[in-house]
PDB file of C-alpha atoms (C1' of nucleotides) and ligand atoms in Angstrom:
ATOM      1  CA  MET A  70     -12.060  17.046  18.980  1.00 88.00           C
ATOM      2  CA  THR A  71     -13.732  13.756  19.898  1.00 93.00           C
ATOM      3  CA  PRO A  72     -12.638  10.450  18.326  1.00 94.00           C
ATOM      4  CA  ALA A  73     -15.952  10.304  16.495  1.00 95.00           C
ATOM      5  CA  ALA A  74     -15.401  13.768  15.071  1.00 96.00           C
ATOM      6  CA  VAL A  75     -11.888  12.860  14.001  1.00 97.00           C
ATOM      7  CA  ARG A  76     -13.126   9.744  12.239  1.00 97.00           C
ATOM      8  CA  ALA A  77     -15.824  11.731  10.492  1.00 97.00           C
ATOM      9  CA  ALA A  78     -13.265  14.284   9.332  1.00 97.00           C
ATOM     10  CA  LEU A  79     -10.984  11.523   8.051  1.00 98.00           C
ATOM     11  CA  ALA A  80     -13.856  10.130   6.008  1.00 97.00           C
ATOM     12  CA  HIS A  81     -14.612  13.490   4.418  1.00 96.00           C
ATOM     13  CA  PRO A  82     -11.304  15.308   3.855  1.00 94.00           C
ATOM     14  CA  ALA A  83     -12.819  17.594   1.230  1.00 90.00           C
ATOM     15  CA  GLY A  84     -11.451  21.105   1.046  1.00 89.00           C
ATOM     16  CA  LEU A  85      -8.861  20.887   3.794  1.00 95.00           C
ATOM     17  CA  SER A  86      -5.790  23.089   3.750  1.00 96.00           C
ATOM     18  CA  THR A  87      -2.478  21.276   4.118  1.00 96.00           C
ATOM     19  CA  ALA A  88      -2.145  22.772   7.578  1.00 96.00           C
ATOM     20  CA  ALA A  89      -5.564  21.451   8.595  1.00 97.00           C
ATOM     21  CA  ALA A  90      -4.726  18.068   7.075  1.00 97.00           C
ATOM     22  CA  ILE A  91      -1.571  17.833   9.158  1.00 98.00           C
ATOM     23  CA  GLU A  92      -3.446  18.811  12.321  1.00 97.00           C
ATOM     24  CA  LEU A  93      -6.037  16.143  11.600  1.00 98.00           C
ATOM     25  CA  GLN A  94      -3.351  13.471  11.344  1.00 98.00           C
ATOM     26  CA  HIS A  95      -1.891  14.570  14.667  1.00 98.00           C
ATOM     27  CA  ALA A  96      -5.335  14.292  16.243  1.00 97.00           C
ATOM     28  CA  ALA A  97      -5.972  10.913  14.635  1.00 98.00           C
ATOM     29  CA  ARG A  98      -2.689   9.255  15.518  1.00 98.00           C
ATOM     30  CA  PRO A  99      -3.895   8.106  18.984  1.00 98.00           C
ATOM     31  CA  LEU A 100      -6.776   6.250  17.339  1.00 97.00           C
ATOM     32  CA  VAL A 101      -4.457   3.679  15.792  1.00 95.00           C
ATOM     33  CA  VAL A 102      -4.499   0.524  17.848  1.00 95.00           C
ATOM     34  CA  ALA A 103      -1.741  -2.056  17.483  1.00 91.00           C
ATOM     35  CA  THR A 104      -3.476  -4.963  19.175  1.00 89.00           C
ATOM     36  CA  GLY A 105      -3.457  -8.423  17.623  1.00 89.00           C
ATOM     37  CA  ILE A 106      -5.966  -9.681  15.096  1.00 89.00           C
ATOM     38  CA  ARG A 107      -8.337 -12.399  16.232  1.00 86.00           C
ATOM     39  CA  GLY A 108      -8.531 -15.582  14.216  1.00 90.00           C
ATOM     40  CA  THR A 109      -7.035 -16.077  10.785  1.00 93.00           C
ATOM     41  CA  PRO A 110      -8.178 -13.575   8.163  1.00 97.00           C
ATOM     42  CA  ARG A 111      -9.580 -15.231   5.033  1.00 98.00           C
ATOM     43  CA  LEU A 112     -11.050 -12.361   3.032  1.00 98.00           C
ATOM     44  CA  VAL A 113      -8.367  -9.794   2.321  1.00 98.00           C
ATOM     45  CA  ALA A 114      -9.097  -6.541   0.510  1.00 98.00           C
ATOM     46  CA  GLY A 115      -6.299  -5.203  -1.670  1.00 98.00           C
ATOM     47  CA  ILE A 116      -6.628  -1.443  -2.170  1.00 98.00           C
ATOM     48  CA  ASP A 117      -5.054   0.829  -4.759  1.00 98.00           C
ATOM     49  CA  VAL A 118      -5.660   3.994  -6.769  1.00 97.00           C
ATOM     50  CA  SER A 119      -4.542   5.045 -10.226  1.00 96.00           C
ATOM     51  CA  ILE A 120      -4.489   8.600 -11.445  1.00 94.00           C
ATOM     52  CA  ALA A 121      -4.627   9.773 -15.050  1.00 89.00           C
ATOM     53  CA  SER A 122      -4.947  13.426 -16.000  1.00 84.00           C
ATOM     54  CA  GLY A 123      -7.021  14.692 -13.101  1.00 86.00           C
ATOM     55  CA  ALA A 124      -9.172  11.572 -12.847  1.00 93.00           C
ATOM     56  CA  ALA A 125      -8.692   9.099 -10.042  1.00 96.00           C
ATOM     57  CA  HIS A 126      -9.833   5.481 -10.105  1.00 96.00           C
ATOM     58  CA  ALA A 127      -9.852   3.268  -7.048  1.00 97.00           C
ATOM     59  CA  ALA A 128     -10.212  -0.463  -6.784  1.00 97.00           C
ATOM     60  CA  VAL A 129     -10.887  -2.741  -3.847  1.00 98.00           C
ATOM     61  CA  ALA A 130     -10.070  -6.334  -4.744  1.00 97.00           C
ATOM     62  CA  LEU A 131     -11.471  -8.927  -2.381  1.00 98.00           C
ATOM     63  CA  PHE A 132      -9.167 -11.913  -2.250  1.00 98.00           C
ATOM     64  CA  ASP A 133     -10.118 -15.278  -0.729  1.00 98.00           C
ATOM     65  CA  LEU A 134      -7.020 -16.847   0.777  1.00 98.00           C
ATOM     66  CA  GLU A 135      -8.677 -20.285   0.951  1.00 97.00           C
ATOM     67  CA  ARG A 136      -9.633 -20.466  -2.706  1.00 97.00           C
ATOM     68  CA  TRP A 137      -6.663 -18.288  -3.617  1.00 96.00           C
ATOM     69  CA  ARG A 138      -8.539 -16.064  -6.031  1.00 95.00           C
ATOM     70  CA  VAL A 139     -10.252 -12.714  -6.366  1.00 96.00           C
ATOM     71  CA  VAL A 140     -13.889 -13.131  -5.395  1.00 97.00           C
ATOM     72  CA  GLU A 141     -15.121  -9.561  -5.853  1.00 97.00           C
ATOM     73  CA  ILE A 142     -13.924  -6.249  -7.223  1.00 97.00           C
ATOM     74  CA  ALA A 143     -15.407  -2.822  -6.547  1.00 97.00           C
ATOM     75  CA  ARG A 144     -14.327   0.272  -8.449  1.00 97.00           C
ATOM     76  CA  ALA A 145     -15.104   3.970  -8.487  1.00 97.00           C
ATOM     77  CA  GLY A 146     -13.882   7.084 -10.217  1.00 96.00           C
ATOM     78  CA  ALA A 147     -13.640  10.706  -9.052  1.00 96.00           C
ATOM     79  CA  ALA A 148     -11.906  13.954  -9.844  1.00 95.00           C
ATOM     80  CA  VAL A 149      -8.641  14.567  -7.998  1.00 94.00           C
ATOM     81  CA  THR A 150      -9.221  17.099  -5.238  1.00 93.00           C
ATOM     82  CA  PHE A 151      -5.916  17.278  -3.423  1.00 95.00           C
ATOM     83  CA  PRO A 152      -2.339  17.671  -4.696  1.00 94.00           C
ATOM     84  CA  TYR A 153       0.293  15.044  -4.044  1.00 95.00           C
ATOM     85  CA  VAL A 154       2.257  16.055  -0.978  1.00 96.00           C
ATOM     86  CA  PRO A 155       4.556  13.508   0.704  1.00 97.00           C
ATOM     87  CA  GLY A 156       2.891  12.671   4.020  1.00 98.00           C
ATOM     88  CA  LEU A 157      -0.561  13.735   2.847  1.00 98.00           C
ATOM     89  CA  LEU A 158      -1.240  11.051   0.238  1.00 98.00           C
ATOM     90  CA  ALA A 159      -4.346   9.919   2.109  1.00 98.00           C
ATOM     91  CA  PHE A 160      -6.141  13.192   1.457  1.00 98.00           C
ATOM     92  CA  ARG A 161      -5.729  12.495  -2.236  1.00 97.00           C
ATOM     93  CA  GLU A 162      -6.733   8.833  -2.271  1.00 98.00           C
ATOM     94  CA  VAL A 163      -9.170   8.204   0.594  1.00 98.00           C
ATOM     95  CA  PRO A 164     -12.247   9.833  -1.026  1.00 98.00           C
ATOM     96  CA  VAL A 165     -12.137   7.645  -4.160  1.00 97.00           C
ATOM     97  CA  VAL A 166     -11.315   4.542  -2.183  1.00 98.00           C
ATOM     98  CA  LEU A 167     -14.352   5.085   0.047  1.00 98.00           C
ATOM     99  CA  ALA A 168     -16.518   5.544  -3.043  1.00 98.00           C
ATOM    100  CA  ALA A 169     -15.368   2.146  -4.304  1.00 98.00           C
ATOM    101  CA  TRP A 170     -15.737   0.704  -0.814  1.00 98.00           C
ATOM    102  CA  ARG A 171     -19.471   1.545  -0.737  1.00 98.00           C
ATOM    103  CA  ARG A 172     -19.936  -0.663  -3.776  1.00 98.00           C
ATOM    104  CA  LEU A 173     -18.345  -3.662  -2.124  1.00 98.00           C
ATOM    105  CA  ARG A 174     -20.942  -6.241  -1.115  1.00 98.00           C
ATOM    106  CA  THR A 175     -18.830  -8.307   1.288  1.00 97.00           C
ATOM    107  CA  ARG A 176     -16.987  -6.968   4.316  1.00 98.00           C
ATOM    108  CA  PRO A 177     -13.329  -8.144   4.393  1.00 98.00           C
ATOM    109  CA  ASP A 178     -11.401  -9.391   7.417  1.00 98.00           C
ATOM    110  CA  LEU A 179      -8.320  -7.382   6.588  1.00 98.00           C
ATOM    111  CA  LEU A 180      -7.136  -4.448   4.478  1.00 98.00           C
ATOM    112  CA  LEU A 181      -3.887  -4.562   2.495  1.00 98.00           C
ATOM    113  CA  VAL A 182      -3.171  -1.018   1.421  1.00 98.00           C
ATOM    114  CA  ASP A 183      -0.792   0.189  -1.285  1.00 98.00           C
ATOM    115  CA  GLY A 184       0.867   2.864   0.837  1.00 98.00           C
ATOM    116  CA  HIS A 185       2.451   3.251   4.279  1.00 98.00           C
ATOM    117  CA  GLY A 186       0.765   2.911   7.651  1.00 98.00           C
ATOM    118  CA  THR A 187       2.789   4.057  10.664  1.00 98.00           C
ATOM    119  CA  ILE A 188       5.976   4.512   8.626  1.00 98.00           C
ATOM    120  CA  HIS A 189       4.941   8.122   8.345  1.00 98.00           C
ATOM    121  CA  PRO A 190       6.179  11.498   9.660  1.00 98.00           C
ATOM    122  CA  ARG A 191       3.177  11.675  12.012  1.00 98.00           C
ATOM    123  CA  ARG A 192       2.732   7.875  12.273  1.00 98.00           C
ATOM    124  CA  PHE A 193      -0.547   8.133  10.385  1.00 98.00           C
ATOM    125  CA  GLY A 194      -0.277   7.192   6.730  1.00 98.00           C
ATOM    126  CA  LEU A 195      -2.890   6.092   4.216  1.00 98.00           C
ATOM    127  CA  ALA A 196      -3.271   2.603   5.675  1.00 98.00           C
ATOM    128  CA  CYS A 197      -4.056   4.151   9.092  1.00 98.00           C
ATOM    129  CA  HIS A 198      -6.627   6.517   7.591  1.00 98.00           C
ATOM    130  CA  LEU A 199      -8.475   3.616   5.956  1.00 98.00           C
ATOM    131  CA  GLY A 200      -8.149   1.255   8.904  1.00 98.00           C
ATOM    132  CA  VAL A 201      -9.510   3.815  11.367  1.00 98.00           C
ATOM    133  CA  VAL A 202     -12.317   5.031   9.123  1.00 98.00           C
ATOM    134  CA  LEU A 203     -13.472   1.518   8.184  1.00 98.00           C
ATOM    135  CA  ASP A 204     -12.639   0.130  11.627  1.00 98.00           C
ATOM    136  CA  LEU A 205     -10.875  -2.936  10.262  1.00 98.00           C
ATOM    137  CA  PRO A 206      -7.423  -4.484  10.678  1.00 98.00           C
ATOM    138  CA  ALA A 207      -5.151  -2.852   8.088  1.00 98.00           C
ATOM    139  CA  ILE A 208      -1.595  -3.279   6.852  1.00 98.00           C
ATOM    140  CA  GLY A 209       0.484  -0.601   5.152  1.00 98.00           C
ATOM    141  CA  VAL A 210       2.504  -1.915   2.195  1.00 98.00           C
ATOM    142  CA  GLY A 211       4.986   0.607   0.847  1.00 98.00           C
ATOM    143  CA  LYS A 212       7.135   0.031  -2.231  1.00 97.00           C
ATOM    144  CA  THR A 213       9.634   2.785  -1.499  1.00 97.00           C
ATOM    145  CA  ARG A 214      10.807   4.766   1.502  1.00 97.00           C
ATOM    146  CA  LEU A 215       8.952   7.773   2.844  1.00 97.00           C
ATOM    147  CA  CYS A 216      10.838   8.120   6.120  1.00 98.00           C
ATOM    148  CA  GLY A 217      12.617   6.043   8.739  1.00 97.00           C
ATOM    149  CA  GLN A 218      15.884   4.135   8.731  1.00 96.00           C
ATOM    150  CA  ALA A 219      16.458   0.432   8.129  1.00 96.00           C
ATOM    151  CA  ARG A 220      19.270  -1.983   7.386  1.00 96.00           C
ATOM    152  CA  GLN A 221      18.957  -3.947   4.178  1.00 95.00           C
ATOM    153  CA  PRO A 222      17.331  -7.354   4.868  1.00 96.00           C
ATOM    154  CA  GLY A 223      18.885 -10.634   3.713  1.00 94.00           C
ATOM    155  CA  PRO A 224      18.508 -11.704   0.066  1.00 93.00           C
ATOM    156  CA  ARG A 225      15.892 -14.397   0.620  1.00 94.00           C
ATOM    157  CA  ARG A 226      12.089 -14.131   0.800  1.00 95.00           C
ATOM    158  CA  GLY A 227      11.033 -13.726   4.425  1.00 96.00           C
ATOM    159  CA  ALA A 228      14.136 -11.814   5.524  1.00 96.00           C
ATOM    160  CA  ALA A 229      13.280  -8.612   7.400  1.00 97.00           C
ATOM    161  CA  THR A 230      14.825  -5.748   9.365  1.00 97.00           C
ATOM    162  CA  ARG A 231      13.287  -3.148  11.655  1.00 98.00           C
ATOM    163  CA  VAL A 232      12.352   0.315  10.415  1.00 98.00           C
ATOM    164  CA  LEU A 233      13.242   2.988  12.976  1.00 97.00           C
ATOM    165  CA  LEU A 234      11.910   6.518  13.232  1.00 97.00           C
ATOM    166  CA  GLY A 235      12.829   8.815  16.078  1.00 94.00           C
ATOM    167  CA  GLY A 236      14.320   5.904  18.018  1.00 94.00           C
ATOM    168  CA  GLU A 237      11.109   3.911  17.695  1.00 96.00           C
ATOM    169  CA  VAL A 238      10.267   0.806  15.643  1.00 98.00           C
ATOM    170  CA  VAL A 239       7.563   1.817  13.184  1.00 98.00           C
ATOM    171  CA  GLY A 240       7.704  -0.979  10.648  1.00 98.00           C
ATOM    172  CA  ARG A 241       9.681  -3.676   8.911  1.00 98.00           C
ATOM    173  CA  LEU A 242      11.590  -3.812   5.660  1.00 97.00           C
ATOM    174  CA  LEU A 243      10.499  -7.203   4.320  1.00 97.00           C
ATOM    175  CA  ARG A 244      11.872  -9.212   1.410  1.00 96.00           C
ATOM    176  CA  THR A 245       8.881 -10.865  -0.262  1.00 96.00           C
ATOM    177  CA  ARG A 246      10.818 -12.359  -3.145  1.00 95.00           C
ATOM    178  CA  ASP A 247      14.389 -13.692  -3.460  1.00 93.00           C
ATOM    179  CA  GLY A 248      16.799 -11.039  -4.650  1.00 92.00           C
ATOM    180  CA  VAL A 249      14.083  -8.451  -5.295  1.00 94.00           C
ATOM    181  CA  ALA A 250      13.642  -5.039  -3.645  1.00 95.00           C
ATOM    182  CA  PRO A 251      11.957  -5.398  -0.203  1.00 96.00           C
ATOM    183  CA  LEU A 252       8.610  -3.918   0.872  1.00 97.00           C
ATOM    184  CA  TRP A 253       8.070  -1.445   3.730  1.00 98.00           C
ATOM    185  CA  ILE A 254       5.499  -3.070   6.000  1.00 98.00           C
ATOM    186  CA  SER A 255       3.780  -1.237   8.832  1.00 98.00           C
ATOM    187  CA  ILE A 256       0.696  -1.229  11.027  1.00 98.00           C
ATOM    188  CA  GLY A 257      -2.366   0.389   9.507  1.00 98.00           C
ATOM    189  CA  HIS A 258      -4.765  -0.437  12.335  1.00 98.00           C
ATOM    190  CA  ARG A 259      -5.806  -3.194  14.752  1.00 98.00           C
ATOM    191  CA  ILE A 260      -2.865  -5.495  14.053  1.00 98.00           C
ATOM    192  CA  THR A 261       0.622  -6.182  15.398  1.00 98.00           C
ATOM    193  CA  LEU A 262       3.768  -5.747  13.326  1.00 98.00           C
ATOM    194  CA  ASP A 263       4.469  -9.470  13.501  1.00 98.00           C
ATOM    195  CA  ASP A 264       1.020 -10.319  12.183  1.00 98.00           C
ATOM    196  CA  ALA A 265       1.341  -7.644   9.510  1.00 98.00           C
ATOM    197  CA  VAL A 266       4.510  -9.318   8.251  1.00 98.00           C
ATOM    198  CA  ARG A 267       2.975 -12.785   8.586  1.00 98.00           C
ATOM    199  CA  MET A 268      -0.124 -11.825   6.624  1.00 98.00           C
ATOM    200  CA  THR A 269       1.833  -9.999   3.941  1.00 98.00           C
ATOM    201  CA  LEU A 270       3.821 -13.159   3.266  1.00 97.00           C
ATOM    202  CA  ARG A 271       0.681 -15.284   3.374  1.00 97.00           C
ATOM    203  CA  CYS A 272      -0.971 -13.050   0.764  1.00 97.00           C
ATOM    204  CA  GLY A 273       1.730 -13.566  -1.818  1.00 95.00           C
ATOM    205  CA  SER A 274       4.007 -16.188  -3.276  1.00 89.00           C
ATOM    206  CA  ARG A 275       5.707 -15.615  -6.613  1.00 91.00           C
ATOM    207  CA  PHE A 276       5.570 -11.849  -6.886  1.00 94.00           C
ATOM    208  CA  ARG A 277       7.020  -8.945  -5.032  1.00 96.00           C
ATOM    209  CA  LEU A 278       3.594  -7.481  -4.234  1.00 96.00           C
ATOM    210  CA  PRO A 279       0.882  -9.404  -2.337  1.00 97.00           C
ATOM    211  CA  ASP A 280      -1.742 -10.786  -4.766  1.00 96.00           C
ATOM    212  CA  PRO A 281      -4.648  -8.725  -3.365  1.00 97.00           C
ATOM    213  CA  ILE A 282      -2.701  -5.538  -4.098  1.00 97.00           C
ATOM    214  CA  ARG A 283      -1.669  -6.740  -7.531  1.00 95.00           C
ATOM    215  CA  ALA A 284      -5.315  -7.359  -8.349  1.00 95.00           C
ATOM    216  CA  ALA A 285      -6.356  -3.949  -7.035  1.00 96.00           C
ATOM    217  CA  HIS A 286      -3.575  -2.243  -8.946  1.00 95.00           C
ATOM    218  CA  ALA A 287      -4.615  -3.872 -12.203  1.00 94.00           C
ATOM    219  CA  ALA A 288      -8.301  -3.150 -11.645  1.00 95.00           C
ATOM    220  CA  ALA A 289      -7.666   0.465 -10.697  1.00 94.00           C
ATOM    221  CA  ALA A 290      -5.553   1.080 -13.765  1.00 87.00           C
ATOM    222  CA  GLY A 291      -8.373  -0.355 -15.836  1.00 72.00           C
ATOM    223  CA  ASN A 292      -5.519  -1.421 -18.001  1.00 62.00           C
ATOM    224  CA  ASP A 293      -6.471  -4.555 -19.948  1.00 57.00           C
ATOM    225  CA  ILE A 294      -2.856  -5.540 -20.278  1.00 56.00           C
ATOM    226  CA  ASP A 295      -2.319  -5.353 -16.531  1.00 63.00           C
ATOM    227  CA  ILE A 296      -5.551  -7.172 -15.769  1.00 66.00           C
ATOM    228  CA  ALA A 297      -4.835  -9.934 -18.285  1.00 66.00           C
ATOM    229  CA  SER A 298      -1.315 -10.199 -16.960  1.00 68.00           C
ATOM    230  CA  VAL A 299      -2.459 -10.647 -13.368  1.00 71.00           C
ATOM    231  CA  ARG A 300      -5.165 -13.110 -14.389  1.00 68.00           C
ATOM    232  CA  ARG A 301      -2.833 -15.125 -16.590  1.00 64.00           C
ATOM    233  CA  LYS A 302      -0.045 -15.465 -14.049  1.00 67.00           C
ATOM    234  CA  ASN A 303      -2.573 -16.062 -11.268  1.00 64.00           C
ATOM    235  CA  ALA A 304      -0.042 -16.938  -8.599  1.00 62.00           C
ATOM    236  CA  PRO A 305      -0.828 -20.333  -7.080  1.00 59.00           C
ATOM    237  CA  PRO A 306      -1.192 -20.557  -3.254  1.00 54.00           C
ATOM    238  CA  ARG A 307       1.531 -22.732  -1.820  1.00 50.00           C
ATOM    239  CA  SER A 308       2.903 -24.532  -4.826  1.00 49.00           C
ATOM    240  CA  ARG A 309       6.318 -23.143  -4.059  1.00 36.00           C
ATOM    241  CA  PRO A 310       6.352 -21.895  -0.433  1.00 37.00           C
ATOM    242  CA  ALA A 311       8.980 -20.159   1.711  1.00 30.00           C
TER     243      ALA A 311
ATOM    244  C1'  DG B 190      19.030  27.455   4.663  1.00 65.75           C
ATOM    245  C1'  DC B 191      19.463  22.551   2.581  1.00 65.75           C
ATOM    246  C1'  DG B 192      18.143  17.989   1.437  1.00 65.75           C
ATOM    247  C1'  DA B 193      14.505  14.218   1.641  1.00 65.75           C
ATOM    248  C1'  DC B 194      10.199  13.215  -0.004  1.00 65.75           C
ATOM    249  C1'  DA B 195       4.480   6.982  -0.047  1.00 65.75           C
ATOM    250  C1'  DG B 196       1.587   7.351  -4.650  1.00 65.75           C
TER     251       DG B 196
ATOM    252  C1'  DA C 224       1.263   8.339 -10.014  1.00 65.75           C
ATOM    253  C1'  DT C 225       2.488   8.811 -15.243  1.00 65.75           C
ATOM    254  C1'  DC C 226       5.230   9.283 -19.716  1.00 65.75           C
ATOM    255  C1'  DT C 227       6.634   4.030 -22.644  1.00 65.75           C
ATOM    256  C1'  DT C 228       9.761  -0.546 -25.998  1.00 65.75           C
ATOM    257  C1'  DG C 229      13.253  -2.780 -25.865  1.00 65.75           C
ATOM    258  C1'  DT C 230      16.547  -4.928 -23.359  1.00 65.75           C
ATOM    259  C1'  DC C 231      19.513  -7.063 -19.726  1.00 65.75           C
ATOM    260  C1'  DG C 232      19.761 -10.926 -16.540  1.00 65.75           C
ATOM    261  C1'  DC C 233      18.309 -15.204 -14.063  1.00 65.75           C
TER     262       DC C 233
HETATM  263 MG1   MG D 517      -0.934   3.085  -5.409  1.00 65.75          MG
END
DNA sequence: GCGACAG
DNA sequence: ATCTTGTCGC
């Protein structure tokens, strides 16, 4: 299977068996590149999906780090076509995300995905799927553990420990807020672990989750309360750094 | 065989 | 992910 064929398959995962899905991830793993990003990303796309009774809704929230605000939001809905299986989340969320992606008018510099990247049984989680398919730098932001081992980081924002899997460093457990549960950060595509951590911190300030992801989460849920909440709190850029 | 298990 | 209001703690 050629790289082009693999990418095409990743973009259209419809009707795959779990066995075929797993094979595809094995074939796609080599496509993930961990080289550094060039320049400083300004437009960051937060990506998330919400699911309610068989219907999935995805949101891509474009966040401008300079102006520190959401500058565009693209959404899309679709029927769920794949069951939730740990390790195969991408086959459930990628289709709807791509539908929302097509409605985005501006191309971002970086993708911040709600889900793991290389902290994955086959080193190819949701953030890798999206990064490879869209050919953009991507960071995997996990809220809870899927696999791998890590020591607990220090209590302050910025503290981090390495996430190991099979004797290999696959990510970092990063504290993004004092005394609050850390985030599992990993490479999605075209970025180094250090830059992934750096950018994750740069994309947030007062909340556990990076602002682009918070915005995407609220928009995907279509929940007025969530949206109003995010808009009201509107975390300021560097008012209270570190 | 048993336990773990993103969203 | 979702079901859901109040409540505990800084
Ligand atoms: Mg999510």
